[in-house]
XYZ file of C-alpha atoms in Angstrom:
459
model
C -7.706 47.490 -23.064
C -10.947 45.847 -24.144
C -11.633 48.041 -27.125
C -8.559 49.028 -29.095
C -10.459 51.149 -31.556
C -11.840 53.430 -28.859
C -8.841 55.743 -29.013
C -9.348 56.493 -32.715
C -12.732 58.078 -32.211
C -13.129 61.809 -32.084
C -15.301 64.146 -30.071
C -15.889 66.321 -33.118
C -17.516 63.588 -35.173
C -19.727 62.537 -32.271
C -20.940 66.124 -32.048
C -21.607 66.133 -35.802
C -23.557 62.875 -35.507
C -25.669 64.268 -32.676
C -26.409 67.331 -34.822
C -27.335 65.142 -37.798
C -29.573 62.988 -35.628
C -31.211 66.038 -34.051
C -31.897 67.639 -37.421
C -33.197 64.478 -38.991
C -35.404 63.549 -36.037
C -36.917 67.012 -36.112
C -37.885 66.390 -39.741
C -39.546 63.099 -38.888
C -41.613 64.535 -36.065
C -44.595 65.202 -38.316
C -44.179 62.290 -40.714
C -46.492 59.306 -40.547
C -46.319 56.260 -38.304
C -45.046 52.837 -39.194
C -47.961 51.601 -41.277
C -45.599 49.564 -43.433
C -45.092 47.176 -40.534
C -47.576 44.687 -41.918
C -44.918 43.418 -44.352
C -44.124 40.087 -42.712
C -40.497 40.273 -43.806
C -40.216 36.503 -44.167
C -39.623 36.514 -47.892
C -38.990 40.215 -48.339
C -35.285 39.985 -47.516
C -34.783 37.264 -50.076
C -36.876 39.062 -52.656
C -34.349 41.881 -52.921
C -31.964 39.370 -54.523
C -29.067 37.572 -52.951
C -25.808 39.429 -52.342
C -24.033 36.504 -50.686
C -23.160 32.986 -51.881
C -23.937 30.257 -49.357
C -23.102 26.542 -49.549
C -25.711 23.798 -49.772
C -26.009 22.360 -46.269
C -28.713 19.696 -46.544
C -28.780 17.577 -43.395
C -26.811 20.049 -41.273
C -28.246 21.064 -37.893
C -27.308 24.255 -36.064
C -28.187 25.724 -32.682
C -28.074 29.492 -32.142
C -28.263 30.882 -28.604
C -29.350 34.445 -27.756
C -31.014 36.251 -24.854
C -33.693 37.750 -27.139
C -37.326 37.204 -26.192
C -40.763 38.151 -27.549
C -40.995 40.061 -30.799
C -37.228 40.407 -31.105
C -36.788 36.630 -30.962
C -39.661 36.052 -33.406
C -38.124 38.514 -35.887
C -34.662 36.927 -35.654
C -36.233 33.499 -36.296
C -37.474 34.845 -39.669
C -33.858 35.596 -40.566
C -32.851 32.060 -39.564
C -35.751 30.698 -41.659
C -34.338 32.464 -44.724
C -30.922 30.875 -44.060
C -32.651 27.467 -43.858
C -34.440 28.133 -47.151
C -31.227 29.079 -48.935
C -28.964 26.330 -47.569
C -31.167 23.390 -46.551
C -29.711 23.482 -43.011
C -31.991 23.255 -39.990
C -31.503 25.950 -37.343
C -32.835 25.790 -33.774
C -33.049 28.927 -31.618
C -31.916 28.332 -28.023
C -33.245 30.930 -25.528
C -30.413 32.001 -23.192
C -30.413 33.931 -19.920
C -28.269 36.864 -18.767
C -25.384 36.724 -18.226
C -25.040 34.621 -21.368
C -21.452 33.597 -20.509
C -22.740 31.725 -17.410
C -25.508 30.142 -19.501
C -22.988 29.014 -22.146
C -20.632 27.750 -19.423
C -23.260 25.327 -18.141
C -24.089 24.215 -21.706
C -20.401 23.603 -22.471
C -19.873 21.791 -19.151
C -22.783 19.527 -20.134
C -21.126 18.852 -23.510
C -23.844 20.677 -25.448
C -22.592 24.080 -26.602
C -24.710 25.832 -29.225
C -22.949 26.219 -32.596
C -23.308 29.995 -32.598
C -24.042 32.446 -29.753
C -25.140 36.070 -30.035
C -22.990 37.855 -27.457
C -24.210 41.254 -26.227
C -20.852 42.537 -24.896
C -17.287 42.863 -26.202
C -16.354 41.796 -22.655
C -18.243 38.520 -23.230
C -16.446 37.910 -26.566
C -13.110 38.399 -24.782
C -14.146 35.914 -22.067
C -15.300 33.357 -24.663
C -11.881 33.618 -26.348
C -9.972 33.405 -23.047
C -11.951 30.283 -22.111
C -11.086 28.839 -25.561
C -14.781 28.519 -26.455
C -14.834 30.912 -29.414
C -13.573 29.945 -32.885
C -12.117 32.519 -35.310
C -14.129 33.509 -38.384
C -13.219 31.886 -41.699
C -12.303 33.587 -44.955
C -15.882 33.869 -46.337
C -17.188 35.588 -43.207
C -14.135 37.892 -43.107
C -14.675 38.866 -46.749
C -18.321 39.691 -46.041
C -17.393 41.716 -42.932
C -14.757 43.791 -44.750
C -17.203 44.564 -47.519
C -20.061 45.675 -45.255
C -18.646 47.099 -42.006
C -16.563 50.106 -40.991
C -13.219 49.242 -39.315
C -14.572 50.261 -35.886
C -17.382 47.691 -36.009
C -14.891 45.038 -37.154
C -12.448 45.943 -34.362
C -14.892 45.487 -31.487
C -15.400 41.890 -32.690
C -11.628 41.225 -32.500
C -9.592 39.862 -29.620
C -5.780 40.130 -29.843
C -6.071 41.135 -33.486
C -8.146 38.065 -34.501
C -11.739 38.375 -35.720
C -14.276 36.393 -33.670
C -17.452 38.472 -33.783
C -19.894 39.573 -36.481
C -21.861 42.560 -35.145
C -25.273 41.589 -36.453
C -27.293 44.046 -34.407
C -26.484 47.551 -33.221
C -28.208 49.951 -30.889
C -28.252 53.722 -30.775
C -28.479 54.164 -27.009
C -28.621 57.962 -26.996
C -32.357 58.513 -27.435
C -35.284 59.596 -25.268
C -38.767 58.565 -26.435
C -41.744 60.686 -25.434
C -45.509 60.679 -25.439
C -46.400 63.442 -27.928
C -49.822 64.080 -26.352
C -48.320 64.495 -22.876
C -45.728 66.948 -24.232
C -48.376 68.905 -26.162
C -50.664 69.123 -23.134
C -47.750 70.389 -21.032
C -46.508 72.816 -23.683
C -43.122 71.086 -23.336
C -40.462 71.357 -26.044
C -37.875 68.830 -27.204
C -34.769 69.590 -25.102
C -31.289 70.179 -26.503
C -29.469 70.414 -23.155
C -29.753 68.756 -19.742
C -31.156 71.998 -18.327
C -33.804 71.982 -21.100
C -34.636 68.382 -20.132
C -35.213 69.407 -16.496
C -37.381 72.320 -17.703
C -39.467 69.997 -19.918
C -39.787 67.521 -17.036
C -41.062 70.253 -14.720
C -43.622 71.396 -17.337
C -44.855 67.814 -17.734
C -45.021 67.381 -13.954
C -46.977 70.639 -13.579
C -49.487 69.351 -16.162
C -50.233 66.346 -13.931
C -48.130 63.629 -15.602
C -45.011 62.000 -14.104
C -42.041 62.970 -16.303
C -39.954 59.767 -16.499
C -40.461 56.044 -16.688
C -37.365 54.112 -15.566
C -36.952 50.340 -16.048
C -34.882 49.976 -12.890
C -35.548 46.247 -12.442
C -33.113 45.781 -15.348
C -29.819 47.224 -14.133
C -28.489 47.736 -17.663
C -30.948 50.587 -18.288
C -29.353 52.446 -15.366
C -25.813 51.905 -16.672
C -26.954 53.347 -20.013
C -28.334 56.461 -18.309
C -25.019 56.902 -16.506
C -22.945 56.420 -19.685
C -24.782 59.111 -21.639
C -24.402 61.638 -18.836
C -20.761 60.674 -18.269
C -19.720 60.724 -21.956
C -21.289 64.130 -22.537
C -20.021 65.662 -19.315
C -16.574 64.096 -18.811
C -15.740 63.703 -22.515
C -14.598 60.771 -24.660
C -11.025 60.427 -23.334
C -12.182 60.063 -19.723
C -14.953 57.724 -20.938
C -12.330 55.424 -22.487
C -10.215 55.563 -19.316
C -13.151 54.645 -17.068
C -14.245 51.909 -19.510
C -10.794 50.322 -19.130
C -10.611 51.095 -15.390
C -7.559 53.276 -15.949
C -9.194 55.823 -13.662
C -11.137 54.885 -10.554
C -14.865 55.129 -9.951
C -13.960 57.401 -7.044
C -12.766 59.979 -9.628
C -14.404 63.463 -9.364
C -15.814 63.003 -12.912
C -17.949 60.079 -11.645
C -19.112 62.158 -8.681
C -20.207 64.893 -11.091
C -22.152 62.450 -13.309
C -23.929 60.774 -10.373
C -24.796 64.170 -8.881
C -26.263 65.186 -12.253
C -28.288 61.950 -12.541
C -29.666 62.571 -9.058
C -31.351 65.731 -10.406
C -33.831 63.318 -12.019
C -33.505 60.063 -10.058
C -33.525 61.926 -6.756
C -36.821 63.729 -7.356
C -39.288 61.096 -6.307
C -42.181 62.730 -8.182
C -40.129 62.752 -11.412
C -39.943 58.942 -11.661
C -43.038 56.768 -12.202
C -43.755 54.820 -9.019
C -40.835 56.524 -7.271
C -37.594 54.581 -6.800
C -39.440 51.524 -5.417
C -41.795 51.442 -8.398
C -38.929 51.908 -10.875
C -36.948 49.065 -9.288
C -39.917 46.751 -9.856
C -40.407 47.870 -13.470
C -38.732 45.797 -16.161
C -37.597 47.478 -19.353
C -40.538 46.438 -21.628
C -43.088 47.757 -19.099
C -41.115 50.998 -18.710
C -41.748 51.623 -22.420
C -45.342 50.417 -22.709
C -46.511 52.378 -19.640
C -45.266 55.580 -21.330
C -47.500 54.993 -24.367
C -50.710 53.666 -22.814
C -53.370 55.348 -20.682
C -54.512 58.063 -23.100
C -54.126 61.521 -21.527
C -52.875 59.971 -18.275
C -49.920 57.723 -19.119
C -47.790 56.561 -16.178
C -45.002 58.767 -17.565
C -44.274 61.146 -20.434
C -40.713 60.068 -21.297
C -38.635 56.904 -21.311
C -34.918 56.769 -22.020
C -33.482 53.910 -24.092
C -32.183 52.901 -27.502
C -33.851 52.521 -30.876
C -34.935 48.982 -29.853
C -37.628 50.537 -27.614
C -39.686 50.611 -30.827
C -40.291 46.876 -30.493
C -42.072 47.579 -27.191
C -43.873 50.669 -28.505
C -45.175 48.280 -31.187
C -46.967 46.365 -28.405
C -49.113 49.470 -27.732
C -51.526 51.343 -30.009
C -49.089 54.292 -30.233
C -47.663 55.046 -33.686
C -43.975 55.851 -33.940
C -43.530 59.331 -35.420
C -46.966 60.602 -34.371
C -47.926 59.397 -30.853
C -44.435 58.239 -29.890
C -41.666 60.656 -30.786
C -37.988 60.758 -29.996
C -35.138 63.200 -29.410
C -31.388 62.627 -29.014
C -30.102 62.387 -25.440
C -29.474 66.051 -24.560
C -26.018 67.556 -24.156
C -24.993 67.490 -20.499
C -21.550 68.926 -21.282
C -20.276 70.590 -24.438
C -21.837 68.087 -26.854
C -24.560 65.453 -27.004
C -23.426 61.864 -26.373
C -23.486 59.025 -28.917
C -23.410 55.681 -27.118
C -23.800 52.494 -29.107
C -24.346 48.869 -28.196
C -24.687 45.680 -30.173
C -24.855 41.903 -30.405
C -22.219 39.844 -32.196
C -22.492 36.343 -33.642
C -19.636 34.178 -32.334
C -18.933 30.588 -33.423
C -18.518 28.069 -30.582
C -18.540 24.867 -32.676
C -16.618 25.252 -35.895
C -18.239 23.718 -38.964
C -19.042 24.597 -42.559
C -22.626 25.340 -41.497
C -21.653 27.582 -38.534
C -19.227 29.544 -40.739
C -21.950 29.884 -43.405
C -24.387 31.268 -40.831
C -21.789 33.823 -39.629
C -21.229 34.790 -43.288
C -24.981 35.191 -43.839
C -25.363 37.311 -40.680
C -22.548 39.583 -41.944
C -24.433 40.132 -45.220
C -26.972 42.858 -46.027
C -29.453 40.079 -46.927
C -29.893 38.916 -43.314
C -30.026 42.394 -41.788
C -32.503 43.656 -44.411
C -35.061 41.011 -43.387
C -35.001 42.091 -39.747
C -34.740 45.798 -40.588
C -38.101 45.593 -42.411
C -39.725 44.193 -39.270
C -38.799 47.229 -37.134
C -37.165 47.685 -33.743
C -33.783 46.697 -35.151
C -30.698 48.540 -36.303
C -27.780 47.139 -38.279
C -24.187 48.427 -38.305
C -23.924 46.921 -41.828
C -23.412 49.920 -44.111
C -24.870 48.157 -47.168
C -28.374 47.705 -45.736
C -30.558 50.151 -47.721
C -32.213 52.945 -45.700
C -35.477 52.003 -47.394
C -35.394 48.638 -45.556
C -36.355 50.403 -42.312
C -40.124 50.660 -41.812
C -40.569 54.333 -40.863
C -38.815 57.689 -41.209
C -37.762 57.751 -37.541
C -35.985 54.447 -37.947
C -34.448 55.361 -41.288
C -32.997 58.452 -39.605
C -31.563 56.526 -36.645
C -29.974 54.016 -39.060
C -28.526 56.761 -41.274
C -27.088 58.540 -38.236
C -25.404 55.352 -36.992
C -23.790 54.621 -40.374
C -22.821 58.296 -40.820
C -20.935 58.184 -37.501
C -18.475 55.703 -39.052
C -16.123 54.873 -36.202
C -16.902 57.989 -34.190
C -19.176 56.483 -31.584
C -18.469 55.138 -28.116
C -19.434 51.564 -27.339
C -21.549 50.970 -24.240
C -19.156 51.161 -21.265
C -20.656 48.409 -19.105
C -20.544 46.084 -22.147
C -16.776 46.654 -22.405
C -16.302 45.713 -18.741
C -15.765 42.194 -17.402
C -19.202 40.614 -17.137
C -18.946 40.272 -13.336
C -18.938 44.072 -13.135
C -20.867 45.297 -16.167
C -23.290 42.539 -17.149
C -24.603 40.499 -14.233
C -28.076 40.988 -12.709
C -27.932 41.742 -8.983
C -24.167 42.348 -8.982
C -21.518 44.937 -9.759
C -22.475 48.101 -11.605
C -26.084 47.001 -12.195
C -26.693 46.480 -8.479
C -24.709 49.552 -7.377
C -26.743 51.833 -9.644
C -30.001 50.215 -8.504
C -28.943 51.036 -4.927
C -28.124 54.579 -6.059
C -31.582 54.934 -7.627
C -32.983 53.969 -4.207
C -30.720 56.441 -2.381
C -29.456 59.149 -4.778
C -28.064 61.249 -1.932
C -25.296 58.722 -1.309
C -22.931 59.707 -4.129
C -19.687 58.960 -2.244
C -20.943 55.598 -0.950
C -22.048 54.618 -4.464
C -18.640 55.572 -5.866
C -16.860 53.495 -3.205
C -19.043 50.436 -3.985
C -18.545 50.841 -7.751
C -14.772 51.078 -7.284
C -14.639 48.042 -4.988
C -16.634 45.937 -7.468
C -14.714 47.217 -10.480
C -11.320 46.556 -8.852
C -12.366 42.973 -8.080
C -13.647 42.342 -11.615
C -10.792 44.020 -13.501
C -8.109 42.672 -11.181
C -7.380 46.061 -9.578
C -7.645 47.906 -12.852
C -4.419 46.631 -14.308
């Protein structure tokens, strides 16, 4: 119901993408780190020449709200600076909190909505349209979108057939990053299947290092774990049904996925700090603790998307040499490909807001941020060479090669009350499951109760 295009995706192509990603990542394993990162990217995007015509906007002021912090926010501000340079408009970044819909609600109630918001869920775009906050994209932005995006990436920015979102940022959420030294010391190999992953984890554990770092303080990391296991094990059709709450969370397929997850979450020595430690670890720390501490890191592996590179960049580890990556292993017949993303949505319609949406839909904007690392664009006209290292070039190529044959993050398709609110719904239920992985049936019952309330009994 939330994502019309989901039915057009095929299992076969997802399998092909996983194979492509696996092959390409294997090739990058011995290539160099990301030494090119010193390019500040500020002018570099513009230097490649302009592919998009923007109006002169001298005197215009725009506010853009997003939940991005740290390096990610700083990098996005360089993109906004380029827009300012080209148009004469002034753009202010407004830091938002999760869930962004609640944050925007209070801004709108106070009569001060930002002009543009970066929404991290299709569910949030749908809510913004239902609340009559979102404004449709104009002709220039639509033209840019059609030129640069596959139909699938256009579709997830549509509500009732109308285009509201420009997917500026994508994520490949089917990756596990690992500490190369810890793997070497343990004689562990990159796994292709879930069983291989458990074998590698045991080898790492036997060598004296905890296998996994889990950022359990951020519930979304746990939903992503679940989605990869579920998509691979239950298959894409069931995934779409659960995403739309057409089947219940009490379904046997959910029981199977939770039972599988418990093979890692339920082994207290397999998770850094045990469940209690994981539940106090926020996502950035879950990454950095995997790549610091020399021969004794807090953990050898951390699951999350390509954006984990931003956090690896805060350590001395080099991507491709010290920090390596493999695709999330196949739990069922094929490896999963789960994607996420952030879309620019206009809340205050103006020539300047439409121009910014048009710019964000262009390769020019994405190329600036691509050069800075830790970012992935679904824009198919961003050159591979824009990405700062072979690992990232591979991840970008794999995403574009998948066309429309990916599955969008399930919790991001859900109503925000269920799939996107800290301390509530799926985030909270999976945090409780991490604490008590023996209680599969109880977890399913809680998930179903919360989902039914949020979806309106799954209609």
